[in-house]
CSV table of C-alpha atoms and ligand atoms in Angstrom, one decimal:
chain,number,residue,atom,x,y,z
A,1,VAL,CA,-0.1,0.3,0.3
A,2,LEU,CA,2.1,3.1,-1.2
A,3,SER,CA,0.0,5.9,0.7
A,4,GLY,CA,1.3,3.7,3.9
A,5,MET,CA,5.0,3.1,2.8
A,6,GLN,CA,7.9,5.6,3.7
A,7,LEU,CA,10.7,4.9,0.8
A,8,THR,CA,14.5,5.8,0.9
A,9,ILE,CA,15.6,6.0,-2.4
A,10,PRO,CA,19.5,6.3,-2.6
A,11,PRO,CA,21.4,7.9,-5.2
A,12,SER,CA,23.6,6.5,-7.7
A,13,PRO,CA,26.6,6.2,-7.7
A,14,HIS,CA,28.7,8.0,-10.4
A,15,LEU,CA,28.3,5.5,-13.5
A,16,VAL,CA,28.8,5.5,-17.2
A,17,PHE,CA,27.5,3.0,-19.2
A,18,GLY,CA,29.1,1.9,-22.8
A,19,ALA,CA,31.4,0.3,-24.8
A,20,GLY,CA,34.8,1.3,-24.1
A,21,VAL,CA,33.8,2.9,-21.1
A,22,ALA,CA,37.2,1.1,-18.9
A,23,GLY,CA,39.4,3.4,-20.7
A,24,GLN,CA,38.0,6.3,-17.8
A,25,LEU,CA,39.3,4.5,-14.9
A,26,PRO,CA,42.5,6.6,-14.6
A,27,ASP,CA,39.3,9.9,-14.7
A,28,ALA,CA,37.7,7.8,-12.0
A,29,VAL,CA,40.6,7.2,-10.1
A,30,ARG,CA,41.6,11.3,-9.9
A,31,ALA,CA,38.1,12.2,-9.2
A,32,LEU,CA,38.3,10.0,-6.2
A,33,GLY,CA,41.6,12.2,-5.1
A,34,GLY,CA,43.7,9.0,-6.3
A,35,GLU,CA,47.2,9.0,-7.5
A,36,ARG,CA,47.6,5.5,-6.5
A,37,ALA,CA,45.7,2.5,-7.2
A,38,PHE,CA,44.9,-0.8,-6.1
A,39,VAL,CA,43.5,-3.1,-8.4
A,40,VAL,CA,42.1,-6.4,-6.7
A,41,ALA,CA,41.4,-8.9,-10.1
A,42,ASP,CA,40.6,-12.8,-10.6
A,43,PRO,CA,43.8,-15.0,-12.3
A,44,GLY,CA,40.9,-15.1,-15.4
A,45,VAL,CA,40.7,-11.8,-15.8
A,46,VAL,CA,44.0,-10.8,-15.8
A,47,VAL,CA,44.7,-14.4,-18.2
A,48,ALA,CA,41.9,-12.7,-20.6
A,49,GLY,CA,43.8,-9.5,-20.9
A,50,LEU,CA,41.7,-7.4,-19.5
A,51,VAL,CA,43.9,-5.7,-16.6
A,52,GLU,CA,46.9,-4.7,-18.2
A,53,PRO,CA,45.4,-2.3,-20.2
A,54,LEU,CA,43.7,-0.5,-17.6
A,55,VAL,CA,46.6,-0.5,-15.6
A,56,GLU,CA,48.9,0.8,-18.5
A,57,LYS,CA,46.3,3.6,-19.1
A,58,CYS,CA,46.2,4.3,-15.2
A,59,ARG,CA,49.7,4.5,-15.1
A,60,ALA,CA,50.5,6.7,-18.6
A,61,ALA,CA,48.2,9.0,-16.5
A,62,GLY,CA,50.7,8.8,-13.7
A,63,ILE,CA,48.5,6.7,-11.4
A,64,ASP,CA,51.0,4.5,-9.2
A,65,VAL,CA,49.4,0.8,-9.5
A,66,GLU,CA,49.5,-2.4,-7.0
A,67,VAL,CA,47.8,-5.7,-9.0
A,68,PHE,CA,46.6,-8.3,-6.6
A,69,ASP,CA,44.8,-10.9,-8.9
A,70,GLY,CA,44.3,-14.0,-5.7
A,71,VAL,CA,41.0,-13.8,-6.1
A,72,GLN,CA,39.4,-17.3,-6.8
A,73,PRO,CA,35.7,-17.9,-7.4
A,74,ASN,CA,33.4,-17.9,-4.1
A,75,PRO,CA,36.4,-15.6,-2.5
A,76,THR,CA,37.6,-16.5,1.0
A,77,ASP,CA,38.9,-15.2,4.1
A,78,VAL,CA,42.4,-15.9,2.6
A,79,ASP,CA,42.2,-14.7,-0.4
A,80,VAL,CA,40.8,-11.0,1.6
A,81,ALA,CA,43.5,-11.7,4.3
A,82,THR,CA,46.1,-11.7,1.9
A,83,GLY,CA,44.8,-9.1,-0.3
A,84,LEU,CA,44.5,-6.9,3.1
A,85,ALA,CA,48.2,-7.3,3.5
A,86,ALA,CA,49.3,-6.5,0.1
A,87,LEU,CA,46.9,-3.3,0.2
A,88,ARG,CA,48.4,-1.9,4.1
A,89,SER,CA,51.8,-2.5,2.8
A,90,PHE,CA,51.2,-0.6,-0.6
A,91,GLY,CA,49.7,2.1,1.6
A,92,ASP,CA,46.8,4.8,0.9
A,93,ALA,CA,45.3,4.4,-2.8
A,94,VAL,CA,41.7,3.8,-4.5
A,95,VAL,CA,41.3,0.0,-4.7
A,96,VAL,CA,39.6,-0.8,-8.0
A,97,ALA,CA,38.5,-4.3,-8.6
A,98,ILE,CA,38.1,-5.4,-12.1
A,99,GLY,CA,36.2,-8.7,-12.4
A,100,GLY,CA,32.8,-10.4,-11.3
A,101,GLY,CA,31.5,-10.6,-8.2
A,102,SER,CA,34.3,-12.2,-6.4
A,103,ALA,CA,36.8,-9.4,-7.3
A,104,MET,CA,34.0,-6.5,-6.5
A,105,ASP,CA,33.5,-8.6,-2.8
A,106,SER,CA,36.8,-9.1,-2.1
A,107,ALA,CA,38.0,-5.6,-3.5
A,108,LYS,CA,35.0,-4.0,-0.8
A,109,CYS,CA,36.1,-6.0,1.7
A,110,MET,CA,39.6,-5.3,1.4
A,111,ALA,CA,38.4,-1.3,1.5
A,112,LEU,CA,36.6,-1.8,5.0
A,113,ALA,CA,39.0,-3.4,7.0
A,114,ALA,CA,42.2,-1.6,5.6
A,115,ASP,CA,42.2,1.2,8.0
A,116,ASN,CA,41.0,-1.0,10.4
A,117,GLU,CA,41.8,-3.6,12.8
A,118,GLY,CA,41.9,-7.2,12.1
A,119,GLU,CA,40.7,-9.5,8.9
A,120,GLY,CA,38.1,-8.6,6.2
A,121,ILE,CA,35.9,-11.5,7.6
A,122,ASP,CA,35.9,-10.1,11.3
A,123,TYR,CA,33.6,-7.5,9.4
A,124,CYS,CA,30.9,-9.9,8.5
A,125,PHE,CA,27.9,-11.0,10.2
A,126,HIS,CA,28.2,-14.3,12.1
A,127,PRO,CA,24.4,-15.8,12.6
A,128,GLN,CA,23.7,-19.1,14.0
A,129,VAL,CA,19.9,-20.5,13.7
A,130,GLY,CA,17.8,-20.8,17.2
A,131,ASP,CA,15.9,-23.5,18.1
A,132,ASP,CA,12.9,-22.2,16.1
A,133,GLY,CA,14.9,-22.3,12.6
A,134,ARG,CA,15.0,-18.8,12.5
A,135,ILE,CA,18.4,-16.6,12.9
A,136,ASP,CA,19.1,-15.4,16.4
A,137,PHE,CA,20.0,-11.7,16.5
A,138,SER,CA,21.8,-12.0,19.3
A,139,THR,CA,24.2,-13.7,17.6
A,140,LEU,CA,24.1,-11.6,14.0
A,141,ALA,CA,26.9,-8.6,14.5
A,142,PRO,CA,29.8,-8.8,13.2
A,143,PRO,CA,33.2,-9.4,15.3
A,144,ARG,CA,34.5,-6.1,14.5
A,145,PHE,CA,33.0,-2.5,13.6
A,146,PRO,CA,34.6,-0.2,11.8
A,147,THR,CA,36.1,3.2,13.2
A,148,ALA,CA,37.9,4.6,10.2
A,149,PRO,CA,36.5,5.2,7.1
A,150,ALA,CA,37.0,2.7,4.5
A,151,ARG,CA,38.9,3.3,1.0
A,152,SER,CA,37.6,4.6,-1.9
A,153,VAL,CA,36.2,1.4,-4.3
A,154,VAL,CA,35.7,1.9,-8.0
A,155,ALA,CA,34.3,-0.9,-10.2
A,156,VAL,CA,35.4,-2.4,-13.5
A,157,PRO,CA,32.5,-5.4,-14.0
A,158,THR,CA,33.4,-8.0,-16.6
A,159,THR,CA,30.5,-10.2,-15.9
A,160,SER,CA,27.1,-9.6,-16.0
A,161,GLY,CA,25.2,-10.8,-13.3
A,162,THR,CA,26.4,-10.3,-9.4
A,163,ALA,CA,25.5,-6.4,-9.8
A,164,SER,CA,28.0,-6.1,-6.8
A,165,GLU,CA,29.0,-2.7,-8.1
A,166,THR,CA,26.0,-1.1,-6.7
A,167,ASN,CA,25.5,-1.5,-3.3
A,168,GLY,CA,28.3,-1.9,-0.4
A,169,ALA,CA,27.4,-5.3,0.6
A,170,GLY,CA,29.4,-8.4,-0.1
A,171,ILE,CA,30.3,-12.3,0.7
A,172,VAL,CA,33.0,-14.0,1.8
A,173,THR,CA,33.4,-17.9,2.6
A,174,ASP,CA,34.9,-18.4,6.4
A,175,THR,CA,36.8,-21.6,5.8
A,176,THR,CA,36.7,-22.6,9.2
A,177,ALA,CA,33.3,-22.7,9.4
A,178,GLY,CA,33.0,-23.5,5.6
A,179,ARG,CA,29.9,-21.3,5.2
A,180,LYS,CA,29.4,-17.8,3.2
A,181,LEU,CA,29.7,-14.7,5.5
A,182,ALA,CA,27.7,-11.6,4.5
A,183,PHE,CA,29.0,-8.1,5.2
A,184,THR,CA,27.3,-4.9,4.4
A,185,ASN,CA,28.6,-1.2,4.6
A,186,ASP,CA,27.6,1.9,3.0
A,187,ASP,CA,31.1,3.4,2.7
A,188,VAL,CA,32.3,0.5,0.3
A,189,ARG,CA,29.6,1.2,-2.6
A,190,PRO,CA,31.5,1.9,-5.5
A,191,ARG,CA,32.2,5.5,-5.7
A,192,ARG,CA,32.8,5.4,-9.7
A,193,VAL,CA,31.4,2.3,-11.8
A,194,LEU,CA,32.6,2.2,-15.3
A,195,LEU,CA,29.8,-0.5,-16.9
A,196,ASP,CA,31.7,-1.3,-20.1
A,197,PRO,CA,29.9,-4.4,-22.4
A,198,LEU,CA,33.2,-4.9,-24.4
A,199,LEU,CA,35.1,-6.4,-21.4
A,200,THR,CA,32.4,-9.2,-21.1
A,201,VAL,CA,32.9,-10.1,-24.9
A,202,GLY,CA,35.2,-12.9,-24.1
A,203,LEU,CA,33.2,-14.4,-21.3
A,204,PRO,CA,32.9,-18.5,-22.4
A,205,ALA,CA,29.4,-19.6,-22.6
A,206,TYR,CA,29.1,-21.0,-18.8
A,207,PRO,CA,30.0,-18.5,-16.9
A,208,THR,CA,27.3,-15.9,-19.2
A,209,ALA,CA,25.0,-18.2,-18.0
A,210,THR,CA,25.9,-18.3,-14.8
A,211,CYS,CA,26.1,-15.1,-14.2
A,212,GLY,CA,23.1,-14.3,-16.4
A,213,MET,CA,20.4,-16.9,-13.9
A,214,ASP,CA,22.4,-14.7,-11.5
A,215,ALA,CA,20.7,-12.0,-12.7
A,216,LEU,CA,17.4,-13.3,-13.2
A,217,THR,CA,17.4,-14.5,-9.8
A,218,HIS,CA,18.2,-11.1,-8.5
A,219,ALA,CA,15.2,-9.7,-10.4
A,220,ILE,CA,12.8,-12.3,-9.6
A,221,GLU,CA,13.5,-12.0,-5.7
A,222,ALA,CA,13.6,-8.6,-5.3
A,223,PHE,CA,10.3,-8.2,-7.2
A,224,THR,CA,8.8,-10.7,-4.4
A,225,SER,CA,10.8,-9.6,-1.8
A,226,LEU,CA,8.5,-8.5,1.2
A,227,LEU,CA,10.1,-5.1,1.1
A,228,ALA,CA,9.6,-4.7,-2.6
A,229,GLN,CA,8.2,-1.6,-3.4
A,230,PRO,CA,6.5,0.1,-6.7
A,231,LEU,CA,10.2,1.8,-8.1
A,232,THR,CA,12.4,-1.5,-7.8
A,233,ASP,CA,9.3,-3.5,-8.9
A,234,ALA,CA,9.8,-1.5,-12.4
A,235,ILE,CA,13.6,-2.0,-12.7
A,236,ALA,CA,12.9,-5.9,-11.8
A,237,LEU,CA,10.4,-6.0,-14.8
A,238,GLY,CA,12.0,-4.5,-17.1
A,239,ALA,CA,15.6,-6.3,-16.3
A,240,ILE,CA,13.4,-9.8,-16.4
A,241,GLU,CA,11.9,-8.9,-20.0
A,242,MET,CA,16.0,-8.2,-21.0
A,243,VAL,CA,17.6,-11.4,-19.1
A,244,ALA,CA,14.7,-13.6,-21.2
A,245,THR,CA,15.2,-11.8,-24.4
A,246,TRP,CA,18.9,-11.4,-24.7
A,247,LEU,CA,21.0,-14.0,-22.6
A,248,PRO,CA,20.2,-17.0,-24.9
A,249,ARG,CA,22.1,-14.7,-27.5
A,250,ALA,CA,25.0,-13.9,-25.4
A,251,VAL,CA,25.4,-17.4,-24.6
A,252,ALA,CA,25.3,-18.9,-28.1
A,253,ASP,CA,26.9,-16.2,-29.6
A,254,GLY,CA,29.6,-14.4,-26.9
A,255,THR,CA,30.4,-11.7,-29.7
A,256,ASP,CA,27.5,-10.0,-30.0
A,257,ALA,CA,27.6,-6.9,-28.9
A,258,GLU,CA,24.2,-5.6,-29.0
A,259,ALA,CA,23.3,-9.2,-26.6
A,260,ARG,CA,26.4,-7.8,-24.2
A,261,ALA,CA,25.3,-4.8,-23.7
A,262,GLN,CA,21.5,-5.4,-23.2
A,263,MET,CA,23.1,-8.5,-20.1
A,264,MET,CA,25.2,-5.9,-18.7
A,265,LEU,CA,22.6,-3.0,-18.2
A,266,ALA,CA,19.8,-6.1,-17.4
A,267,ALA,CA,22.6,-7.0,-14.4
A,268,HIS,CA,22.7,-4.1,-13.2
A,269,MET,CA,19.5,-2.8,-13.4
A,270,ALA,CA,18.6,-6.0,-11.1
A,271,GLY,CA,21.1,-4.9,-9.1
A,272,ILE,CA,19.7,-1.5,-8.6
A,273,ALA,CA,16.4,-3.1,-7.8
A,274,PHE,CA,17.5,-5.6,-5.2
A,275,SER,CA,19.9,-3.2,-3.6
A,276,SER,CA,17.6,-0.4,-2.9
A,277,GLY,CA,15.8,-2.1,-0.9
A,278,PRO,CA,13.8,-5.2,-1.8
A,279,LEU,CA,17.2,-7.6,-0.8
A,280,LEU,CA,16.8,-11.0,-1.6
A,281,GLY,CA,15.6,-13.9,-0.6
A,282,LEU,CA,15.1,-18.5,-0.5
A,283,VAL,CA,16.6,-18.7,-3.2
A,284,HIS,CA,19.9,-16.9,-2.8
A,285,ALA,CA,19.8,-18.5,1.1
A,286,ALA,CA,19.3,-21.9,-0.3
A,287,GLY,CA,21.8,-21.6,-3.0
A,288,HIS,CA,24.9,-20.0,-1.1
A,289,PRO,CA,25.4,-22.9,1.3
A,290,LEU,CA,25.7,-25.2,-2.1
A,291,SER,CA,28.2,-22.8,-3.7
A,292,ALA,CA,30.5,-22.6,-0.2
A,293,ARG,CA,30.4,-27.0,0.3
A,294,LEU,CA,30.3,-27.7,-3.6
A,295,LYS,CA,32.4,-25.0,-4.9
A,296,ALA,CA,29.7,-24.5,-7.8
A,297,ALA,CA,29.3,-21.2,-9.2
A,298,HIS,CA,26.9,-19.0,-7.5
A,299,GLY,CA,24.6,-18.7,-10.6
A,300,GLN,CA,24.7,-22.1,-11.3
A,301,THR,CA,23.6,-22.9,-7.9
A,302,LEU,CA,20.6,-20.4,-8.0
A,303,ALA,CA,19.5,-21.6,-11.2
A,304,VAL,CA,18.9,-25.5,-9.7
A,305,MET,CA,17.1,-23.4,-6.3
A,306,LEU,CA,14.9,-20.7,-8.4
A,307,PRO,CA,12.4,-23.1,-9.9
A,308,HIS,CA,11.6,-25.1,-6.8
A,309,VAL,CA,11.8,-22.2,-4.7
A,310,MET,CA,8.9,-20.2,-7.1
A,311,ALA,CA,7.1,-23.4,-6.5
A,312,PHE,CA,7.2,-22.8,-2.7
A,313,ASN,CA,6.7,-18.9,-2.9
A,314,ALA,CA,3.6,-19.6,-5.5
A,315,PRO,CA,0.9,-19.5,-2.9
A,316,VAL,CA,1.7,-16.3,-1.4
A,317,VAL,CA,3.0,-14.3,-4.1
A,318,ALA,CA,1.3,-15.6,-7.5
A,319,ASP,CA,-0.6,-12.4,-8.7
A,320,LYS,CA,3.5,-10.9,-8.5
A,321,TYR,CA,4.6,-14.3,-10.5
A,322,ALA,CA,2.0,-13.9,-13.2
A,323,ARG,CA,3.9,-10.4,-13.7
A,324,VAL,CA,6.9,-12.5,-13.6
A,325,ALA,CA,5.3,-14.6,-17.1
A,326,VAL,CA,4.5,-11.3,-18.3
A,327,ALA,CA,7.9,-9.9,-18.5
A,328,LEU,CA,9.4,-13.4,-19.5
A,329,GLY,CA,6.8,-13.4,-22.4
A,330,VAL,CA,4.9,-16.3,-21.3
A,331,ALA,CA,1.9,-15.1,-20.3
A,332,ASP,CA,-1.8,-15.8,-21.3
A,333,SER,CA,-4.2,-13.0,-20.0
A,334,THR,CA,-7.4,-15.1,-20.0
A,335,ALA,CA,-5.8,-17.8,-17.4
A,336,SER,CA,-5.6,-17.5,-13.6
A,337,SER,CA,-2.8,-16.1,-11.6
A,338,GLU,CA,-2.1,-19.6,-10.5
A,339,ASP,CA,-1.7,-20.6,-14.4
A,340,ASN,CA,0.3,-18.2,-15.0
A,341,THR,CA,3.0,-18.9,-12.3
A,342,GLN,CA,3.4,-22.3,-13.9
A,343,ARG,CA,4.2,-20.4,-17.1
A,344,ALA,CA,6.5,-18.2,-15.4
A,345,ILE,CA,8.1,-21.3,-13.3
A,346,ASP,CA,8.4,-23.4,-17.0
A,347,ALA,CA,9.6,-20.4,-19.0
A,348,VAL,CA,12.3,-20.4,-16.1
A,349,ARG,CA,13.2,-23.9,-16.0
A,350,ALA,CA,13.2,-23.6,-20.1
A,351,LEU,CA,15.8,-21.0,-20.1
A,352,SER,CA,18.1,-22.5,-17.6
A,353,GLU,CA,17.9,-25.8,-20.5
A,354,THR,CA,18.9,-23.3,-22.9
A,355,VAL,CA,21.3,-21.7,-21.6
A,356,GLY,CA,23.0,-25.1,-19.8
A,357,THR,CA,22.5,-24.6,-16.4
A,358,ALA,CA,19.8,-26.8,-15.9
A,359,THR,CA,20.6,-29.9,-13.4
A,360,THR,CA,20.7,-31.2,-10.0
A,361,ILE,CA,22.1,-30.3,-6.7
A,362,SER,CA,23.8,-34.2,-6.5
A,363,GLY,CA,24.9,-33.0,-10.5
A,364,LEU,CA,27.0,-30.8,-8.9
A,365,GLY,CA,28.5,-33.7,-6.8
A,366,GLY,CA,26.2,-33.1,-3.5
A,367,THR,CA,26.0,-36.2,-1.2
A,368,GLU,CA,23.4,-37.1,1.2
A,369,ASP,CA,24.8,-36.5,4.2
A,370,GLN,CA,25.6,-33.0,3.3
A,371,ARG,CA,21.8,-31.9,3.3
A,372,ASP,CA,21.6,-31.1,7.3
A,373,VAL,CA,24.2,-29.1,6.9
A,374,LEU,CA,22.6,-27.0,3.9
A,375,VAL,CA,19.8,-26.5,5.3
A,376,GLU,CA,21.0,-24.9,8.6
A,377,ASP,CA,23.4,-22.5,6.5
A,378,ALA,CA,20.5,-22.0,4.1
A,379,LEU,CA,18.6,-21.3,7.5
A,380,SER,CA,21.1,-18.8,8.7
A,381,ASP,CA,21.6,-16.4,5.9
A,382,PRO,CA,20.4,-13.1,6.8
A,383,VAL,CA,19.3,-13.3,2.7
A,384,ILE,CA,16.4,-15.3,4.4
A,385,LEU,CA,14.5,-12.1,6.3
A,386,THR,CA,12.8,-10.8,3.1
A,387,THR,CA,11.4,-14.0,1.5
A,388,PRO,CA,7.8,-13.6,0.6
A,389,ARG,CA,7.6,-17.4,2.4
A,390,PRO,CA,10.0,-18.1,5.9
A,391,PRO,CA,10.6,-21.9,5.3
A,392,THR,CA,10.6,-23.8,8.5
A,393,ARG,CA,13.5,-26.4,8.9
A,394,ALA,CA,11.9,-29.0,7.5
A,395,GLU,CA,10.3,-27.3,4.4
A,396,VAL,CA,14.1,-25.8,3.7
A,397,ALA,CA,15.0,-29.3,3.3
A,398,GLU,CA,12.5,-30.6,1.7
A,399,LEU,CA,13.3,-27.8,-1.1
A,400,TYR,CA,16.7,-29.8,-1.2
A,401,ARG,CA,15.5,-33.1,-1.3
A,402,ALA,CA,13.4,-31.9,-4.6
A,403,ALA,CA,16.3,-30.5,-6.2
A,404,TRP,CA,18.4,-32.9,-5.7
B,1,FE2,FE1,23.3,-13.3,-6.8
C-alpha cells in the first residue's frame, strides 16, 4: 500500500555505461583524489588480458598501480587476508575491482578493513540459527565494527550477473566454518562504476549463463521480496524482460555486442532493484551453501534452486509471478494467476535448459550426508529475512530434496 509507505531512494553512484568506457579508469581514480590504485582482480580476468591495458592507462596518467590477482571464485577469508596485507603495505590508494562478483566483493571487504583492525572476515555477520529455525539476532553482529573510513572503491565489472557494483555488501567464505558470510557497509559502495560491455565479450558461454541466471534471480527475488516497492518492481520487471530476451543470444554467440550490452545493463538494473531496499530471498539463501560447500558457481546454484523456490513461494506471491510471466513473455492474459505462475516457472526452467544451467544438486556433486548442514546454513543466511514465505527447517530440507 503506497500511501502507507515511507521510501528511501538512494542516489546512484557516479556511473558510466557504454562500449569502451573502461578506458576512463584513470579519470575515475583521479576524481576520488587518488594518485595510487590498488587493483583487485581474479587470475582469469588477468589471463583474458583485461587488466593489463587498464593498468597501463593508469600508469600513463601518472597513477601508481599495484595489482593483486589472488581472488578465486567464491572468494575466501584467506584470499581477502592476503590481498588486505598487500593493500596495507602498498599504503593509501583507491581500491579498483576489475572482475566479477568475486573480485568486487573481495575488493570491498579489503577496502572496509584496510584502515581498521583485524581481518576482512571480522566485519562479516556471524549469524546462528535458534531452535525455532530462525536467525538468532543476538548472534548476528560482526566481531568488529569499523572506526576508520573505508578506502574509496571503483568497480569495473567484467561479467553481467552479480551487480556487486550497486551496493556496499559482499560475501566471503569462512574457510573455518565452510560457509559464506556477508558484510554490508555503505562506505564501500563503489563511488565510480564503469560498465563496459566490451569487457564481457570474451567470457565463455557457461559463465555467461551462470551470471545471467544470477541476474534473473536478483530481479525475481527483489520483485517478490517482503520489502518490494513500486520503484524497484519496475526496474526488476525490466531486467527480467531483458534477460529473457538477450541471455540466450549472449550465450549462443559471445561476440554479439548488442546481447552483451543488454545483459550488462540488465544485470545492473537487477542489482539496483535488490540493492535499493528489497534485498533477496530463499533462492540466494539456499544457493549460498551449495556454492560454498560444492564449489559450484553462484549463479549455477541459483539456477538449480530457482524453480523449486518459486513453486514453494507461489501460494503467497502468485499475482506477482503472473507479472513475471508477462516479463518473460509467456503469460496468457485469459488464464489465472496460478496458471501464469506455472508458466513463469516453466519458462525459467526452459531458459535454464537453453543456456545450459539445468542440473541438480547431485549433478553438482552433492552427497546426501551434506543435506542437514546445508539446511542450517540456508536458515542462517540473512538474505532469508526478506523472502515472501519464510520456510521451516523441514520445508528447506524438502526444497533441497526436490532439487537433489
Ligand atoms: Fe546473486
